[in-house]
Amino acid sequence: MCGIVGYIGHREAYPIILKGLKRLEYRGYDSAGIALYDGENIKLSKTKGKVDDLEKRINSEISTVGTLGIGHTRWATHGVPNDINSHPHYSNSGDLVIIHNGIIENYGTLKKELINRGYSFTSETDTEVLINLIEDIKKSENIKLGQAVQIALTQVVGAYAIAVFDKNKPNEIVVARLGSPLAIGIGDDEFFIASDASPFIEYTNNAIYLEDEEMAIVRRGKEIKVRKIKDDSLVNPYVQKLQLNLEQIEKGGYEHFMLKEIYEQPNAIKDTYRGRLLTDKAIIKMSGVEDNMKKFLNANRIIVVACGTSWHAGLVSEYIFENLARIPVEVEYASEFRYRNPVINENDIVIAISQSGETADTLAAIKLAKSKGAFVFGVCNVVGSSIARETHAGAYTHAGPEIGVASTKAFTTQITVLSLIALRLARAKGTISSSDFRHHLIELEMIPDKVEKALKSDDYVKSIAEIYKGTKNFLYLGRGYNFPVALEGALKLKEISYIHAEGYPAAEMKHGPIALIDENMPIVVIATKNGQYDKVVSNIQEIKSRKGKIIGIVTKGDQIVKELADHVIEVPETLESLSPLLTTIPLQLLSYHIAVMLDRNVDQPRNLAKSVTVE
Ligand code: M6R
């Protein structure tokens, strides 16, 4: 987690870094800081709180002049969020300054050694240890900053994306990465450094993404040099043309990114299937699948690894793959899978799902699966992300940047990609008839319009939010394809409103959670027509007998649930396998409106960060 930004060139660095930090705040937002070189000295200002807090105090603390600088927005790992633990961190001499995203696991041992050598520490962070290790190596070996960084990084265990500069060499910034992302934007005689490309997209669309165990020295007005940290070999970096545009990373008139992203779903889903879903020809084209068709057809089973919302999309895919393509599926929390010694063999396919492509546990699960010989297929949103690069093949979701910490369009586009894969495999295996296949394609193509219709319930959902905003607990129930949607609805509510919510398979209710139900308990029940409708209706009856408040998510025109429920929110009819793409919409809106009414920080809920790059 944490966002890092740097600039070296001919412009004033401060406004670029400040704006960049605001764009990276989704990565962590418990403290922020900036260090600038003003022509003579390093000026540093940092604070607990958000980038806005930094902005308020920075002008009274330092001059913001300078064409070289680095900035950081933090998600605390080592040391509580406070001014002192905020980045950047100085070395003991005050000559060097660093920003860091990641964790140095052996910092305790290194710190002891440095204390024995006379170094002192003001913060509790691992980062201050790293910058002093660099300083110690630089001084004792009398070498340049780049070399000292390189040697220091061979001594650390952990993960990092760092940027360091030396006030005595104010024409260069040294950067390096292992396990945390780092992009370098290449402008005209200027360089931008950032955790992703959003801080520099209005200045350049040429970028280099450092690979793990690579470092670079970016020098004002010079060519960039990238090398391998371990063997010092020079690397010819690939300069990528970015597709990102400014509009995609701005709120565009919406109050929150989350709301914008909820409303982007019709287009995001279209972008996901564009060029892949060819309904008139009755084919699905996905190069990642075609190129590896033999492997998919020989697969004994699919193991899905993911975290959070992506794990919920994986659960939906379990139903889709098993029903359509008749391939057994297991869905695993990446964090559990990686520490289990799981049984994996060569005919297993591991599908890793991740919006950010940077989630540490998912990345580690992929590495483990690869080491056991499995073929690993990635479903990621962020192009060029670590997971996208670590997997053998994959399919991007093409949802566009998702900035709100609560995942919305990532979920629906992941389900779209997974549906396309399952359908393609079903066709290849002959487990679906051609008419059924065509029907699925037609229905999938109509999903964006139906999402649009589902979004029309927004005002009504808001009025329901008004009624239940003061509630302490919520229950979400669903069955089959919509059981994972119930889990996802509960997660959305928890993470942005801080209201406790549980998702459950509807039939499991009577094995425990039913004891919670009384007249104060709102229960969101997904009861669409094509699922196990009658069974869910029985579950609704059971709730009603215990006086629970029922919010039904139903297929348009439903009468039965309407009679029983306190409120019903309609979604258009579709195939059961595609229904999660519609039923999830009112649940996203419900959690959004409740959170807004409770005055929560919707886009940046407490204690969370968008990419969880620590385990
Ligand atoms: O980037 P990823 O999809 O790998 O992230 C996984 C989870 O951290 C993420 O889905 C998280 O649960 C979201 N905040 C949920 O809204």
XYZ file of C-alpha atoms and ligand atoms in Angstrom:
631
model
C 0.000 0.000 0.000
C 1.143 3.651 0.194
C 1.493 5.897 -2.798
C 4.767 7.407 -3.923
C 5.390 10.282 -6.318
C 8.543 12.017 -7.523
C 9.520 14.604 -10.066
C 12.773 15.853 -11.559
C 12.838 18.272 -14.487
C 12.269 21.885 -15.390
C 8.860 22.487 -13.787
C 8.020 23.288 -10.186
C 7.846 19.896 -8.493
C 5.440 20.784 -5.660
C 2.158 21.143 -7.596
C 2.885 17.973 -9.578
C 3.642 15.983 -6.449
C 0.700 17.356 -4.484
C -1.776 16.590 -7.256
C -0.153 13.200 -7.758
C -0.533 12.367 -4.068
C -4.220 13.241 -4.215
C -4.635 10.796 -7.079
C -2.753 8.101 -5.221
C -4.583 8.569 -1.949
C -6.639 5.471 -2.747
C -3.471 3.529 -1.867
C -3.342 4.780 1.701
C -4.326 7.941 3.466
C -3.304 8.031 7.084
C -0.428 10.470 6.623
C 1.331 12.358 3.873
C 4.562 14.226 3.238
C 6.731 15.932 0.656
C 10.468 16.641 0.388
C 11.702 19.240 -2.103
C 15.167 20.373 -3.078
C 15.098 24.180 -3.197
C 18.470 24.710 -4.854
C 20.472 24.504 -1.626
C 18.729 22.264 0.829
C 16.050 19.678 1.313
C 12.759 21.116 2.611
C 10.494 18.573 4.181
C 6.955 18.750 5.496
C 4.827 15.828 6.650
C 1.795 15.204 8.749
C -0.604 12.653 10.071
C -3.828 12.874 8.074
C -4.689 13.314 4.456
C -3.015 15.124 1.597
C -5.451 18.008 2.214
C -4.034 18.326 5.740
C -0.537 18.420 4.312
C -1.567 21.068 1.817
C -3.017 23.221 4.600
C 0.160 23.223 6.623
C 2.934 22.988 4.061
C 3.062 26.669 3.078
C 3.518 27.769 6.665
C 6.350 25.261 7.143
C 8.504 25.306 4.030
C 9.065 27.096 0.781
C 7.597 24.995 -1.972
C 10.077 26.100 -4.604
C 12.158 23.494 -6.416
C 12.289 21.312 -9.487
C 13.166 18.095 -7.669
C 10.960 16.448 -5.088
C 9.339 13.313 -3.719
C 6.059 12.738 -1.900
C 4.269 9.965 -0.057
C 0.798 9.036 1.119
C 0.870 6.338 3.749
C -0.992 3.263 4.901
C 0.769 2.464 8.161
C 2.551 -0.841 8.648
C 5.458 -0.194 11.035
C 4.565 2.513 13.517
C 1.235 4.211 14.164
C 0.098 6.982 11.841
C 1.666 10.148 13.272
C 3.787 13.038 12.039
C 7.084 11.359 12.882
C 6.354 8.038 11.222
C 5.116 9.788 8.064
C 7.381 9.737 5.029
C 9.693 11.105 3.636
C 12.456 10.095 6.056
C 15.895 11.679 6.359
C 19.116 9.795 6.914
C 21.034 10.758 10.081
C 23.236 13.265 8.242
C 20.198 14.931 6.681
C 21.777 14.509 3.253
C 19.560 11.688 1.997
C 15.816 11.448 1.916
C 13.555 8.516 1.032
C 9.956 7.499 0.360
C 9.001 3.836 0.527
C 6.003 1.649 -0.240
C 6.336 -1.857 1.196
C 7.811 -3.596 4.205
C 11.404 -4.313 5.187
C 10.976 -7.531 7.141
C 14.495 -7.731 8.599
C 14.499 -4.091 9.694
C 14.853 -5.085 13.366
C 18.214 -6.798 12.830
C 19.444 -4.056 10.516
C 18.375 -1.403 13.012
C 20.349 -3.051 15.833
C 23.465 -3.188 13.657
C 23.055 0.469 12.701
C 22.532 1.519 16.338
C 25.777 -0.308 17.194
C 27.448 1.757 14.491
C 26.200 4.995 16.052
C 22.977 5.640 14.125
C 19.880 6.910 15.901
C 16.242 6.755 14.910
C 13.380 9.125 15.484
C 10.567 7.054 13.981
C 9.344 3.488 14.466
C 9.482 2.807 10.736
C 11.392 0.240 8.717
C 11.946 2.964 6.111
C 14.163 5.074 8.370
C 16.291 1.955 8.844
C 16.639 1.547 5.084
C 17.736 5.128 4.437
C 20.367 4.902 7.177
C 21.578 1.580 5.839
C 22.023 3.297 2.464
C 23.849 6.182 4.117
C 26.089 3.846 6.084
C 27.081 1.896 2.975
C 27.580 5.075 0.953
C 29.889 6.583 3.566
C 31.820 3.522 4.599
C 32.526 2.450 1.021
C 32.781 5.976 -0.313
C 30.544 5.217 -3.264
C 27.781 6.944 -5.202
C 24.159 6.943 -4.068
C 23.031 4.526 -6.799
C 25.651 1.959 -5.818
C 24.850 2.329 -2.128
C 21.133 1.809 -2.794
C 21.958 -1.264 -4.844
C 24.116 -2.834 -2.109
C 21.609 -1.950 0.613
C 18.794 -3.608 -1.315
C 20.712 -6.867 -1.497
C 20.722 -6.864 2.305
C 17.035 -6.281 2.873
C 14.283 -8.876 2.983
C 10.807 -7.696 2.088
C 9.052 -5.585 -0.467
C 9.676 -2.088 -1.677
C 9.142 0.638 -4.188
C 11.495 3.446 -3.180
C 12.690 6.815 -4.356
C 15.772 8.379 -2.786
C 17.739 11.533 -3.427
C 20.860 13.154 -2.060
C 20.987 16.908 -1.496
C 24.594 16.876 -2.684
C 23.547 15.315 -6.006
C 20.385 17.226 -6.772
C 20.226 16.093 -10.379
C 19.174 12.540 -9.778
C 16.630 10.342 -8.059
C 17.352 6.673 -7.445
C 14.350 4.349 -7.618
C 13.919 0.603 -7.168
C 11.194 -1.981 -6.870
C 10.519 -5.418 -5.468
C 6.936 -6.460 -4.958
C 5.449 -2.936 -5.006
C 4.689 -1.127 -8.252
C 6.766 1.699 -9.649
C 6.185 3.565 -12.894
C 8.507 6.141 -14.443
C 6.895 8.699 -16.744
C 9.224 10.018 -19.427
C 8.632 13.600 -20.490
C 10.798 16.096 -22.392
C 13.888 16.439 -20.244
C 11.865 15.474 -17.202
C 10.901 12.340 -15.295
C 7.943 11.451 -13.134
C 7.954 8.647 -10.620
C 4.791 7.150 -9.198
C 3.071 4.045 -7.889
C 0.835 4.177 -10.946
C 0.618 6.428 -13.970
C -2.223 8.634 -12.727
C 0.026 11.395 -11.274
C 1.705 12.093 -14.597
C -0.843 11.236 -17.254
C -1.403 14.880 -18.261
C 2.336 15.354 -18.876
C 3.295 12.216 -20.760
C 1.910 8.919 -21.964
C 5.303 7.253 -22.201
C 6.116 5.143 -19.189
C 8.431 2.436 -17.988
C 7.173 -0.013 -15.376
C 10.106 -1.321 -13.396
C 10.167 -5.084 -12.957
C 10.861 -6.707 -9.604
C 14.506 -6.438 -8.541
C 15.202 -3.584 -10.917
C 16.449 -0.119 -10.103
C 16.884 3.040 -12.123
C 18.743 6.276 -11.803
C 16.770 9.117 -13.311
C 18.970 12.085 -14.100
C 17.775 15.509 -15.096
C 18.059 15.828 -18.882
C 19.784 12.459 -19.309
C 18.740 9.027 -20.541
C 17.283 6.707 -18.010
C 19.419 3.749 -16.905
C 17.697 0.646 -15.610
C 19.654 -2.239 -14.112
C 19.149 -5.478 -12.237
C 19.812 -5.020 -8.555
C 21.402 -8.432 -8.043
C 23.846 -8.771 -10.931
C 24.142 -5.123 -11.998
C 23.321 -5.972 -15.623
C 21.813 -3.179 -17.706
C 18.224 -3.644 -18.832
C 16.731 -2.237 -21.999
C 13.470 -0.913 -20.586
C 10.229 -1.257 -22.513
C 8.583 2.130 -22.934
C 4.859 1.617 -22.797
C 2.292 3.935 -24.454
C -0.340 4.585 -21.828
C -4.015 4.341 -22.761
C -5.156 6.168 -19.628
C -6.774 9.571 -19.971
C -7.420 12.316 -17.445
C -11.215 12.011 -17.531
C -10.988 8.444 -16.332
C -9.282 9.440 -13.119
C -11.452 12.450 -12.284
C -14.851 12.478 -10.612
C -16.578 13.958 -13.658
C -19.299 15.739 -11.700
C -20.111 12.870 -9.339
C -19.866 13.457 -5.614
C -17.720 10.370 -5.134
C -15.605 8.067 -7.268
C -17.659 5.144 -5.997
C -20.870 6.601 -7.414
C -19.147 7.424 -10.698
C -17.834 3.876 -10.889
C -21.259 2.387 -10.112
C -22.692 4.424 -12.988
C -19.825 3.488 -15.295
C -20.779 -0.179 -15.168
C -22.867 -0.331 -18.372
C -19.927 1.006 -20.372
C -17.327 -0.896 -18.394
C -19.108 -4.193 -19.110
C -19.330 -3.250 -22.796
C -15.608 -2.491 -22.816
C -14.978 -5.868 -21.212
C -16.730 -7.858 -23.919
C -15.900 -5.551 -26.840
C -14.027 -7.496 -29.521
C -14.507 -10.729 -27.572
C -18.227 -11.285 -27.803
C -19.183 -11.651 -31.468
C -22.871 -12.412 -31.219
C -23.653 -12.254 -34.946
C -20.988 -14.882 -35.646
C -21.883 -16.790 -32.476
C -18.293 -16.862 -31.251
C -16.239 -15.695 -28.308
C -12.674 -14.672 -29.049
C -10.181 -14.428 -26.208
C -6.558 -14.813 -27.177
C -5.428 -15.813 -23.665
C -7.869 -18.719 -23.769
C -7.394 -19.665 -27.446
C -3.606 -19.803 -27.076
C -3.952 -22.187 -24.156
C -7.034 -24.092 -25.200
C -5.336 -27.471 -24.862
C -4.486 -26.749 -21.236
C -8.023 -25.587 -20.497
C -9.551 -28.633 -22.176
C -7.267 -30.993 -20.250
C -7.863 -29.266 -16.927
C -8.932 -31.589 -14.101
C -10.137 -28.621 -12.134
C -9.868 -24.881 -11.779
C -8.632 -23.341 -8.561
C -9.566 -19.685 -8.188
C -7.399 -17.564 -5.874
C -8.352 -14.015 -4.909
C -9.172 -11.710 -2.003
C -12.175 -9.601 -1.010
C -14.532 -8.622 -3.789
C -12.416 -10.481 -6.348
C -12.901 -13.614 -4.253
C -16.660 -13.043 -4.456
C -16.404 -12.804 -8.251
C -14.463 -16.078 -8.069
C -17.333 -17.664 -6.130
C -19.792 -16.577 -8.818
C -17.475 -18.147 -11.397
C -17.594 -21.457 -9.531
C -21.285 -21.707 -10.417
C -20.672 -20.513 -13.965
C -17.773 -22.876 -14.794
C -19.390 -25.886 -13.204
C -22.800 -25.325 -14.776
C -21.691 -24.333 -18.234
C -18.309 -25.938 -18.817
C -18.613 -28.836 -16.349
C -15.167 -28.196 -14.883
C -14.861 -28.649 -11.107
C -13.893 -25.419 -9.377
C -12.468 -24.589 -5.977
C -12.375 -21.007 -4.795
C -9.682 -20.133 -2.292
C -8.778 -17.083 -0.274
C -5.287 -16.382 -1.591
C -4.112 -15.660 1.956
C -5.107 -19.162 3.114
C -4.037 -20.990 -0.019
C -0.501 -19.652 0.099
C 0.173 -20.999 3.573
C -1.508 -24.352 3.178
C 0.705 -26.675 1.168
C -2.194 -27.192 -1.239
C -2.355 -30.230 -3.484
C -1.859 -28.907 -7.008
C -0.826 -30.810 -10.076
C 0.030 -30.109 -13.644
C -3.491 -30.520 -14.933
C -4.857 -27.898 -12.574
C -5.502 -24.421 -13.801
C -5.221 -21.632 -11.299
C -7.198 -18.491 -12.075
C -6.018 -15.475 -10.100
C -8.494 -12.595 -9.939
C -7.440 -9.112 -8.916
C -8.572 -5.608 -9.778
C -5.294 -3.955 -8.859
C -3.052 -6.810 -9.902
C -0.907 -5.954 -6.881
C -2.556 -7.784 -3.971
C 0.325 -9.379 -2.066
C -1.485 -12.553 -1.010
C -2.798 -13.212 -4.518
C 0.653 -12.644 -5.958
C 2.176 -15.069 -3.459
C -0.534 -17.661 -4.230
C 0.338 -17.384 -7.931
C 4.019 -17.931 -7.237
C 3.223 -20.970 -5.119
C 0.928 -22.453 -7.783
C 3.587 -21.879 -10.441
C 6.234 -23.534 -8.312
C 3.996 -26.614 -8.148
C 3.670 -26.737 -11.905
C 0.184 -25.297 -12.372
C -0.754 -23.138 -15.320
C -1.831 -19.750 -13.926
C -4.295 -17.497 -15.718
C -4.820 -13.919 -14.510
C -7.986 -11.830 -14.555
C -6.804 -8.311 -13.770
C -7.936 -4.784 -14.380
C -4.672 -2.871 -14.156
C -2.670 -3.350 -17.310
C 0.961 -4.248 -16.715
C 0.376 -4.904 -13.011
C 2.489 -7.403 -11.098
C -0.138 -10.144 -11.278
C -0.683 -9.557 -14.984
C 3.017 -10.071 -15.486
C 3.455 -12.983 -13.119
C 0.738 -15.156 -14.674
C 1.292 -17.395 -17.714
C -1.628 -15.878 -19.617
C -4.702 -13.866 -18.830
C -7.559 -11.591 -19.751
C -7.909 -7.980 -18.716
C -11.248 -6.724 -17.493
C -10.832 -3.292 -19.176
C -12.986 -1.620 -16.512
C -10.856 1.543 -16.536
C -9.313 2.909 -13.333
C -11.251 2.062 -10.192
C -10.378 4.655 -7.570
C -13.048 4.249 -4.874
C -11.688 1.800 -2.317
C -14.938 -0.174 -2.483
C -14.850 -2.305 -5.611
C -17.896 -1.964 -7.844
C -17.202 -2.051 -11.562
C -14.270 -4.379 -10.931
C -16.728 -6.983 -9.624
C -19.145 -6.841 -12.544
C -16.404 -6.788 -15.168
C -14.625 -9.723 -13.517
C -17.872 -11.702 -13.695
C -18.199 -10.673 -17.342
C -14.712 -11.946 -18.222
C -15.208 -15.152 -16.263
C -18.551 -15.734 -18.016
C -16.891 -15.268 -21.403
C -14.178 -17.774 -20.511
C -16.687 -20.315 -19.205
C -18.862 -19.955 -22.275
C -15.890 -20.301 -24.607
C -14.780 -23.462 -22.816
C -18.320 -24.838 -22.718
C -18.533 -24.418 -26.475
C -15.151 -26.053 -27.019
C -16.040 -28.951 -24.720
C -19.508 -29.342 -26.153
C -21.171 -28.950 -22.762
C -23.519 -26.289 -24.113
C -25.771 -26.579 -27.148
C -25.298 -24.081 -29.952
C -28.725 -22.558 -29.336
C -28.088 -22.209 -25.635
C -24.679 -20.724 -26.372
C -26.181 -18.177 -28.743
C -28.850 -17.345 -26.180
C -26.160 -16.648 -23.578
C -24.297 -14.379 -25.978
C -27.430 -12.412 -26.792
C -28.276 -12.048 -23.107
C -24.740 -11.003 -22.227
C -24.812 -8.359 -24.916
C -28.025 -6.967 -23.406
C -26.554 -6.721 -19.897
C -25.261 -3.119 -20.202
C -28.781 -1.873 -21.063
C -30.223 -3.870 -18.214
C -27.635 -2.490 -15.780
C -28.704 0.945 -16.986
C -32.293 0.037 -16.086
C -31.244 -1.359 -12.706
C -29.540 1.972 -11.985
C -32.909 3.703 -12.353
C -33.823 2.369 -8.913
C -31.287 4.780 -7.404
C -33.798 7.228 -5.861
C -35.924 4.448 -4.471
C -32.868 2.715 -2.993
C -31.924 6.058 -1.440
C -35.311 6.252 0.251
C -34.754 2.765 1.685
C -31.297 3.835 2.882
C -32.940 6.726 4.732
C -35.131 4.260 6.664
C -32.328 1.875 7.651
C -29.316 4.160 8.013
C -29.472 3.978 11.816
C -29.498 0.186 11.943
C -26.597 -1.575 13.650
C -26.798 -4.924 11.819
C -27.840 -6.140 8.383
C -28.278 -9.612 6.954
C -27.891 -10.388 3.238
C -29.258 -13.617 1.830
C -29.045 -15.229 -1.590
C -28.841 -18.662 -3.144
C -26.915 -20.177 -6.026
C -25.336 -17.540 -8.256
C -26.645 -14.885 -5.897
C -25.151 -16.269 -2.702
C -21.791 -14.582 -3.529
C -23.752 -11.407 -4.344
C -25.158 -11.500 -0.799
C -21.587 -11.737 0.527
C -20.550 -8.868 -1.702
C -23.520 -6.716 -0.617
C -22.578 -7.253 3.026
C -18.919 -6.452 2.369
C -19.873 -3.207 0.598
C -22.013 -2.091 3.508
C -19.394 -2.987 6.127
C -16.476 -1.348 4.452
C -17.975 2.024 3.669
C -20.692 2.555 6.297
C -19.059 0.643 9.218
C -22.392 -1.093 9.860
C -22.045 -4.754 10.722
C -23.437 -6.977 7.969
C -23.405 -10.708 7.276
C -23.902 -12.438 3.959
C -25.351 -15.947 4.052
C -26.725 -18.602 1.736
C -30.462 -18.140 2.317
C -31.068 -21.757 3.330
C -28.314 -21.657 5.939
C -30.231 -18.988 7.819
C -32.129 -21.557 9.817
C -28.879 -23.121 11.012
C -28.014 -20.138 13.162
C -28.500 -16.574 11.900
C -32.285 -16.848 12.217
C -31.745 -16.296 15.941
C -30.681 -12.727 15.132
C -33.941 -11.852 13.439
C -36.403 -9.550 15.160
C -38.347 -6.448 14.160
C -35.137 -4.382 14.138
C -33.204 -6.519 11.675
C -33.227 -5.510 7.993
C -32.625 -8.491 5.721
C -31.762 -7.999 2.091
C -32.924 -11.058 0.165
C -32.035 -11.666 -3.449
C -35.041 -13.447 -4.908
C -34.848 -13.324 -8.679
C -37.227 -15.377 -10.798
C -34.819 -17.827 -12.381
C -32.927 -18.841 -9.269
C -34.311 -21.187 -6.652
C -37.153 -18.761 -6.422
C -39.692 -20.895 -4.543
C -37.122 -21.889 -1.967
C -36.108 -18.281 -1.422
C -39.768 -17.304 -1.083
C -40.037 -19.901 1.711
C -36.997 -18.335 3.378
C -38.718 -14.949 3.124
C -41.800 -16.409 4.824
C -39.581 -17.643 7.639
C -38.123 -14.174 8.094
C -41.550 -12.581 8.013
C -42.807 -14.895 10.750
C -40.014 -13.535 12.930
C -40.885 -9.935 12.082
C -37.646 -9.181 10.217
C -37.710 -6.242 7.796
C -37.390 -7.577 4.252
C -35.772 -5.733 1.385
C -36.284 -7.966 -1.640
C -34.226 -7.748 -4.815
C -36.617 -9.169 -7.360
C -37.146 -9.633 -11.065
C -39.251 -6.913 -12.658
C -42.943 -7.653 -12.376
C -42.598 -9.968 -9.370
C -45.788 -10.094 -7.327
C -45.196 -12.804 -4.751
C -42.240 -11.255 -2.934
C -43.917 -7.856 -3.217
C -46.747 -9.153 -1.021
C -44.340 -10.398 1.617
C -41.509 -7.886 1.666
C -41.369 -4.443 3.242
C -39.638 -3.098 0.146
C -38.843 -4.574 -3.234
C -36.245 -3.327 -5.671
C -36.743 -4.587 -9.199
C -34.044 -5.576 -11.662
C -34.624 -6.643 -15.279
C -34.973 -10.320 -16.068
C -31.969 -12.194 -17.448
C -30.390 -15.642 -17.399
C -29.722 -16.911 -13.925
C -25.979 -17.131 -14.571
C -25.884 -13.441 -15.497
C -28.209 -12.241 -12.760
C -25.337 -11.255 -10.367
C -24.479 -8.502 -12.848
C -27.865 -6.931 -12.130
C -28.667 -7.885 -8.528
C -25.417 -6.394 -7.285
C -26.372 -2.901 -8.556
C -29.024 -2.027 -5.908
C -26.750 -3.445 -3.198
C -23.929 -1.139 -4.275
C -26.340 1.805 -4.266
C -27.779 0.890 -0.867
C -24.383 0.796 0.826
C -23.345 3.979 -0.979
C -26.376 5.973 0.167
C -26.246 4.714 3.745
C -22.546 5.636 3.948
C -23.189 9.114 2.547
C -26.070 9.653 5.000
C -23.804 8.607 7.863
C -21.227 11.081 6.630
C -18.589 8.410 6.036
C -15.605 8.885 3.809
C -17.048 6.790 1.006
C -14.039 6.693 -1.301
C -11.490 6.272 1.443
C -13.049 4.334 4.312
C -11.097 4.139 7.547
C -8.261 1.625 7.917
C -8.485 0.481 4.296
C -6.462 0.987 1.148
C -7.206 0.179 -2.442
C -4.297 -2.135 -3.143
C -3.313 -4.382 -0.291
C 0.333 -4.890 -1.107
C 1.215 -6.215 2.336
C 0.186 -9.632 3.561
O -7.113 -5.509 -6.191
P -7.750 -6.770 -5.722
O -8.962 -7.128 -6.491
O -6.798 -7.922 -5.639
O -8.224 -6.448 -4.238
C -8.781 -7.434 -3.415
C -9.442 -6.806 -2.215
O -8.523 -6.101 -1.454
C -10.581 -5.857 -2.613
O -11.531 -6.492 -3.414
C -11.279 -5.305 -1.357
O -11.938 -6.330 -0.688
C -12.230 -4.177 -1.740
N -12.017 -3.046 -0.892
C -13.661 -4.551 -1.607
O -14.500 -3.515 -1.982
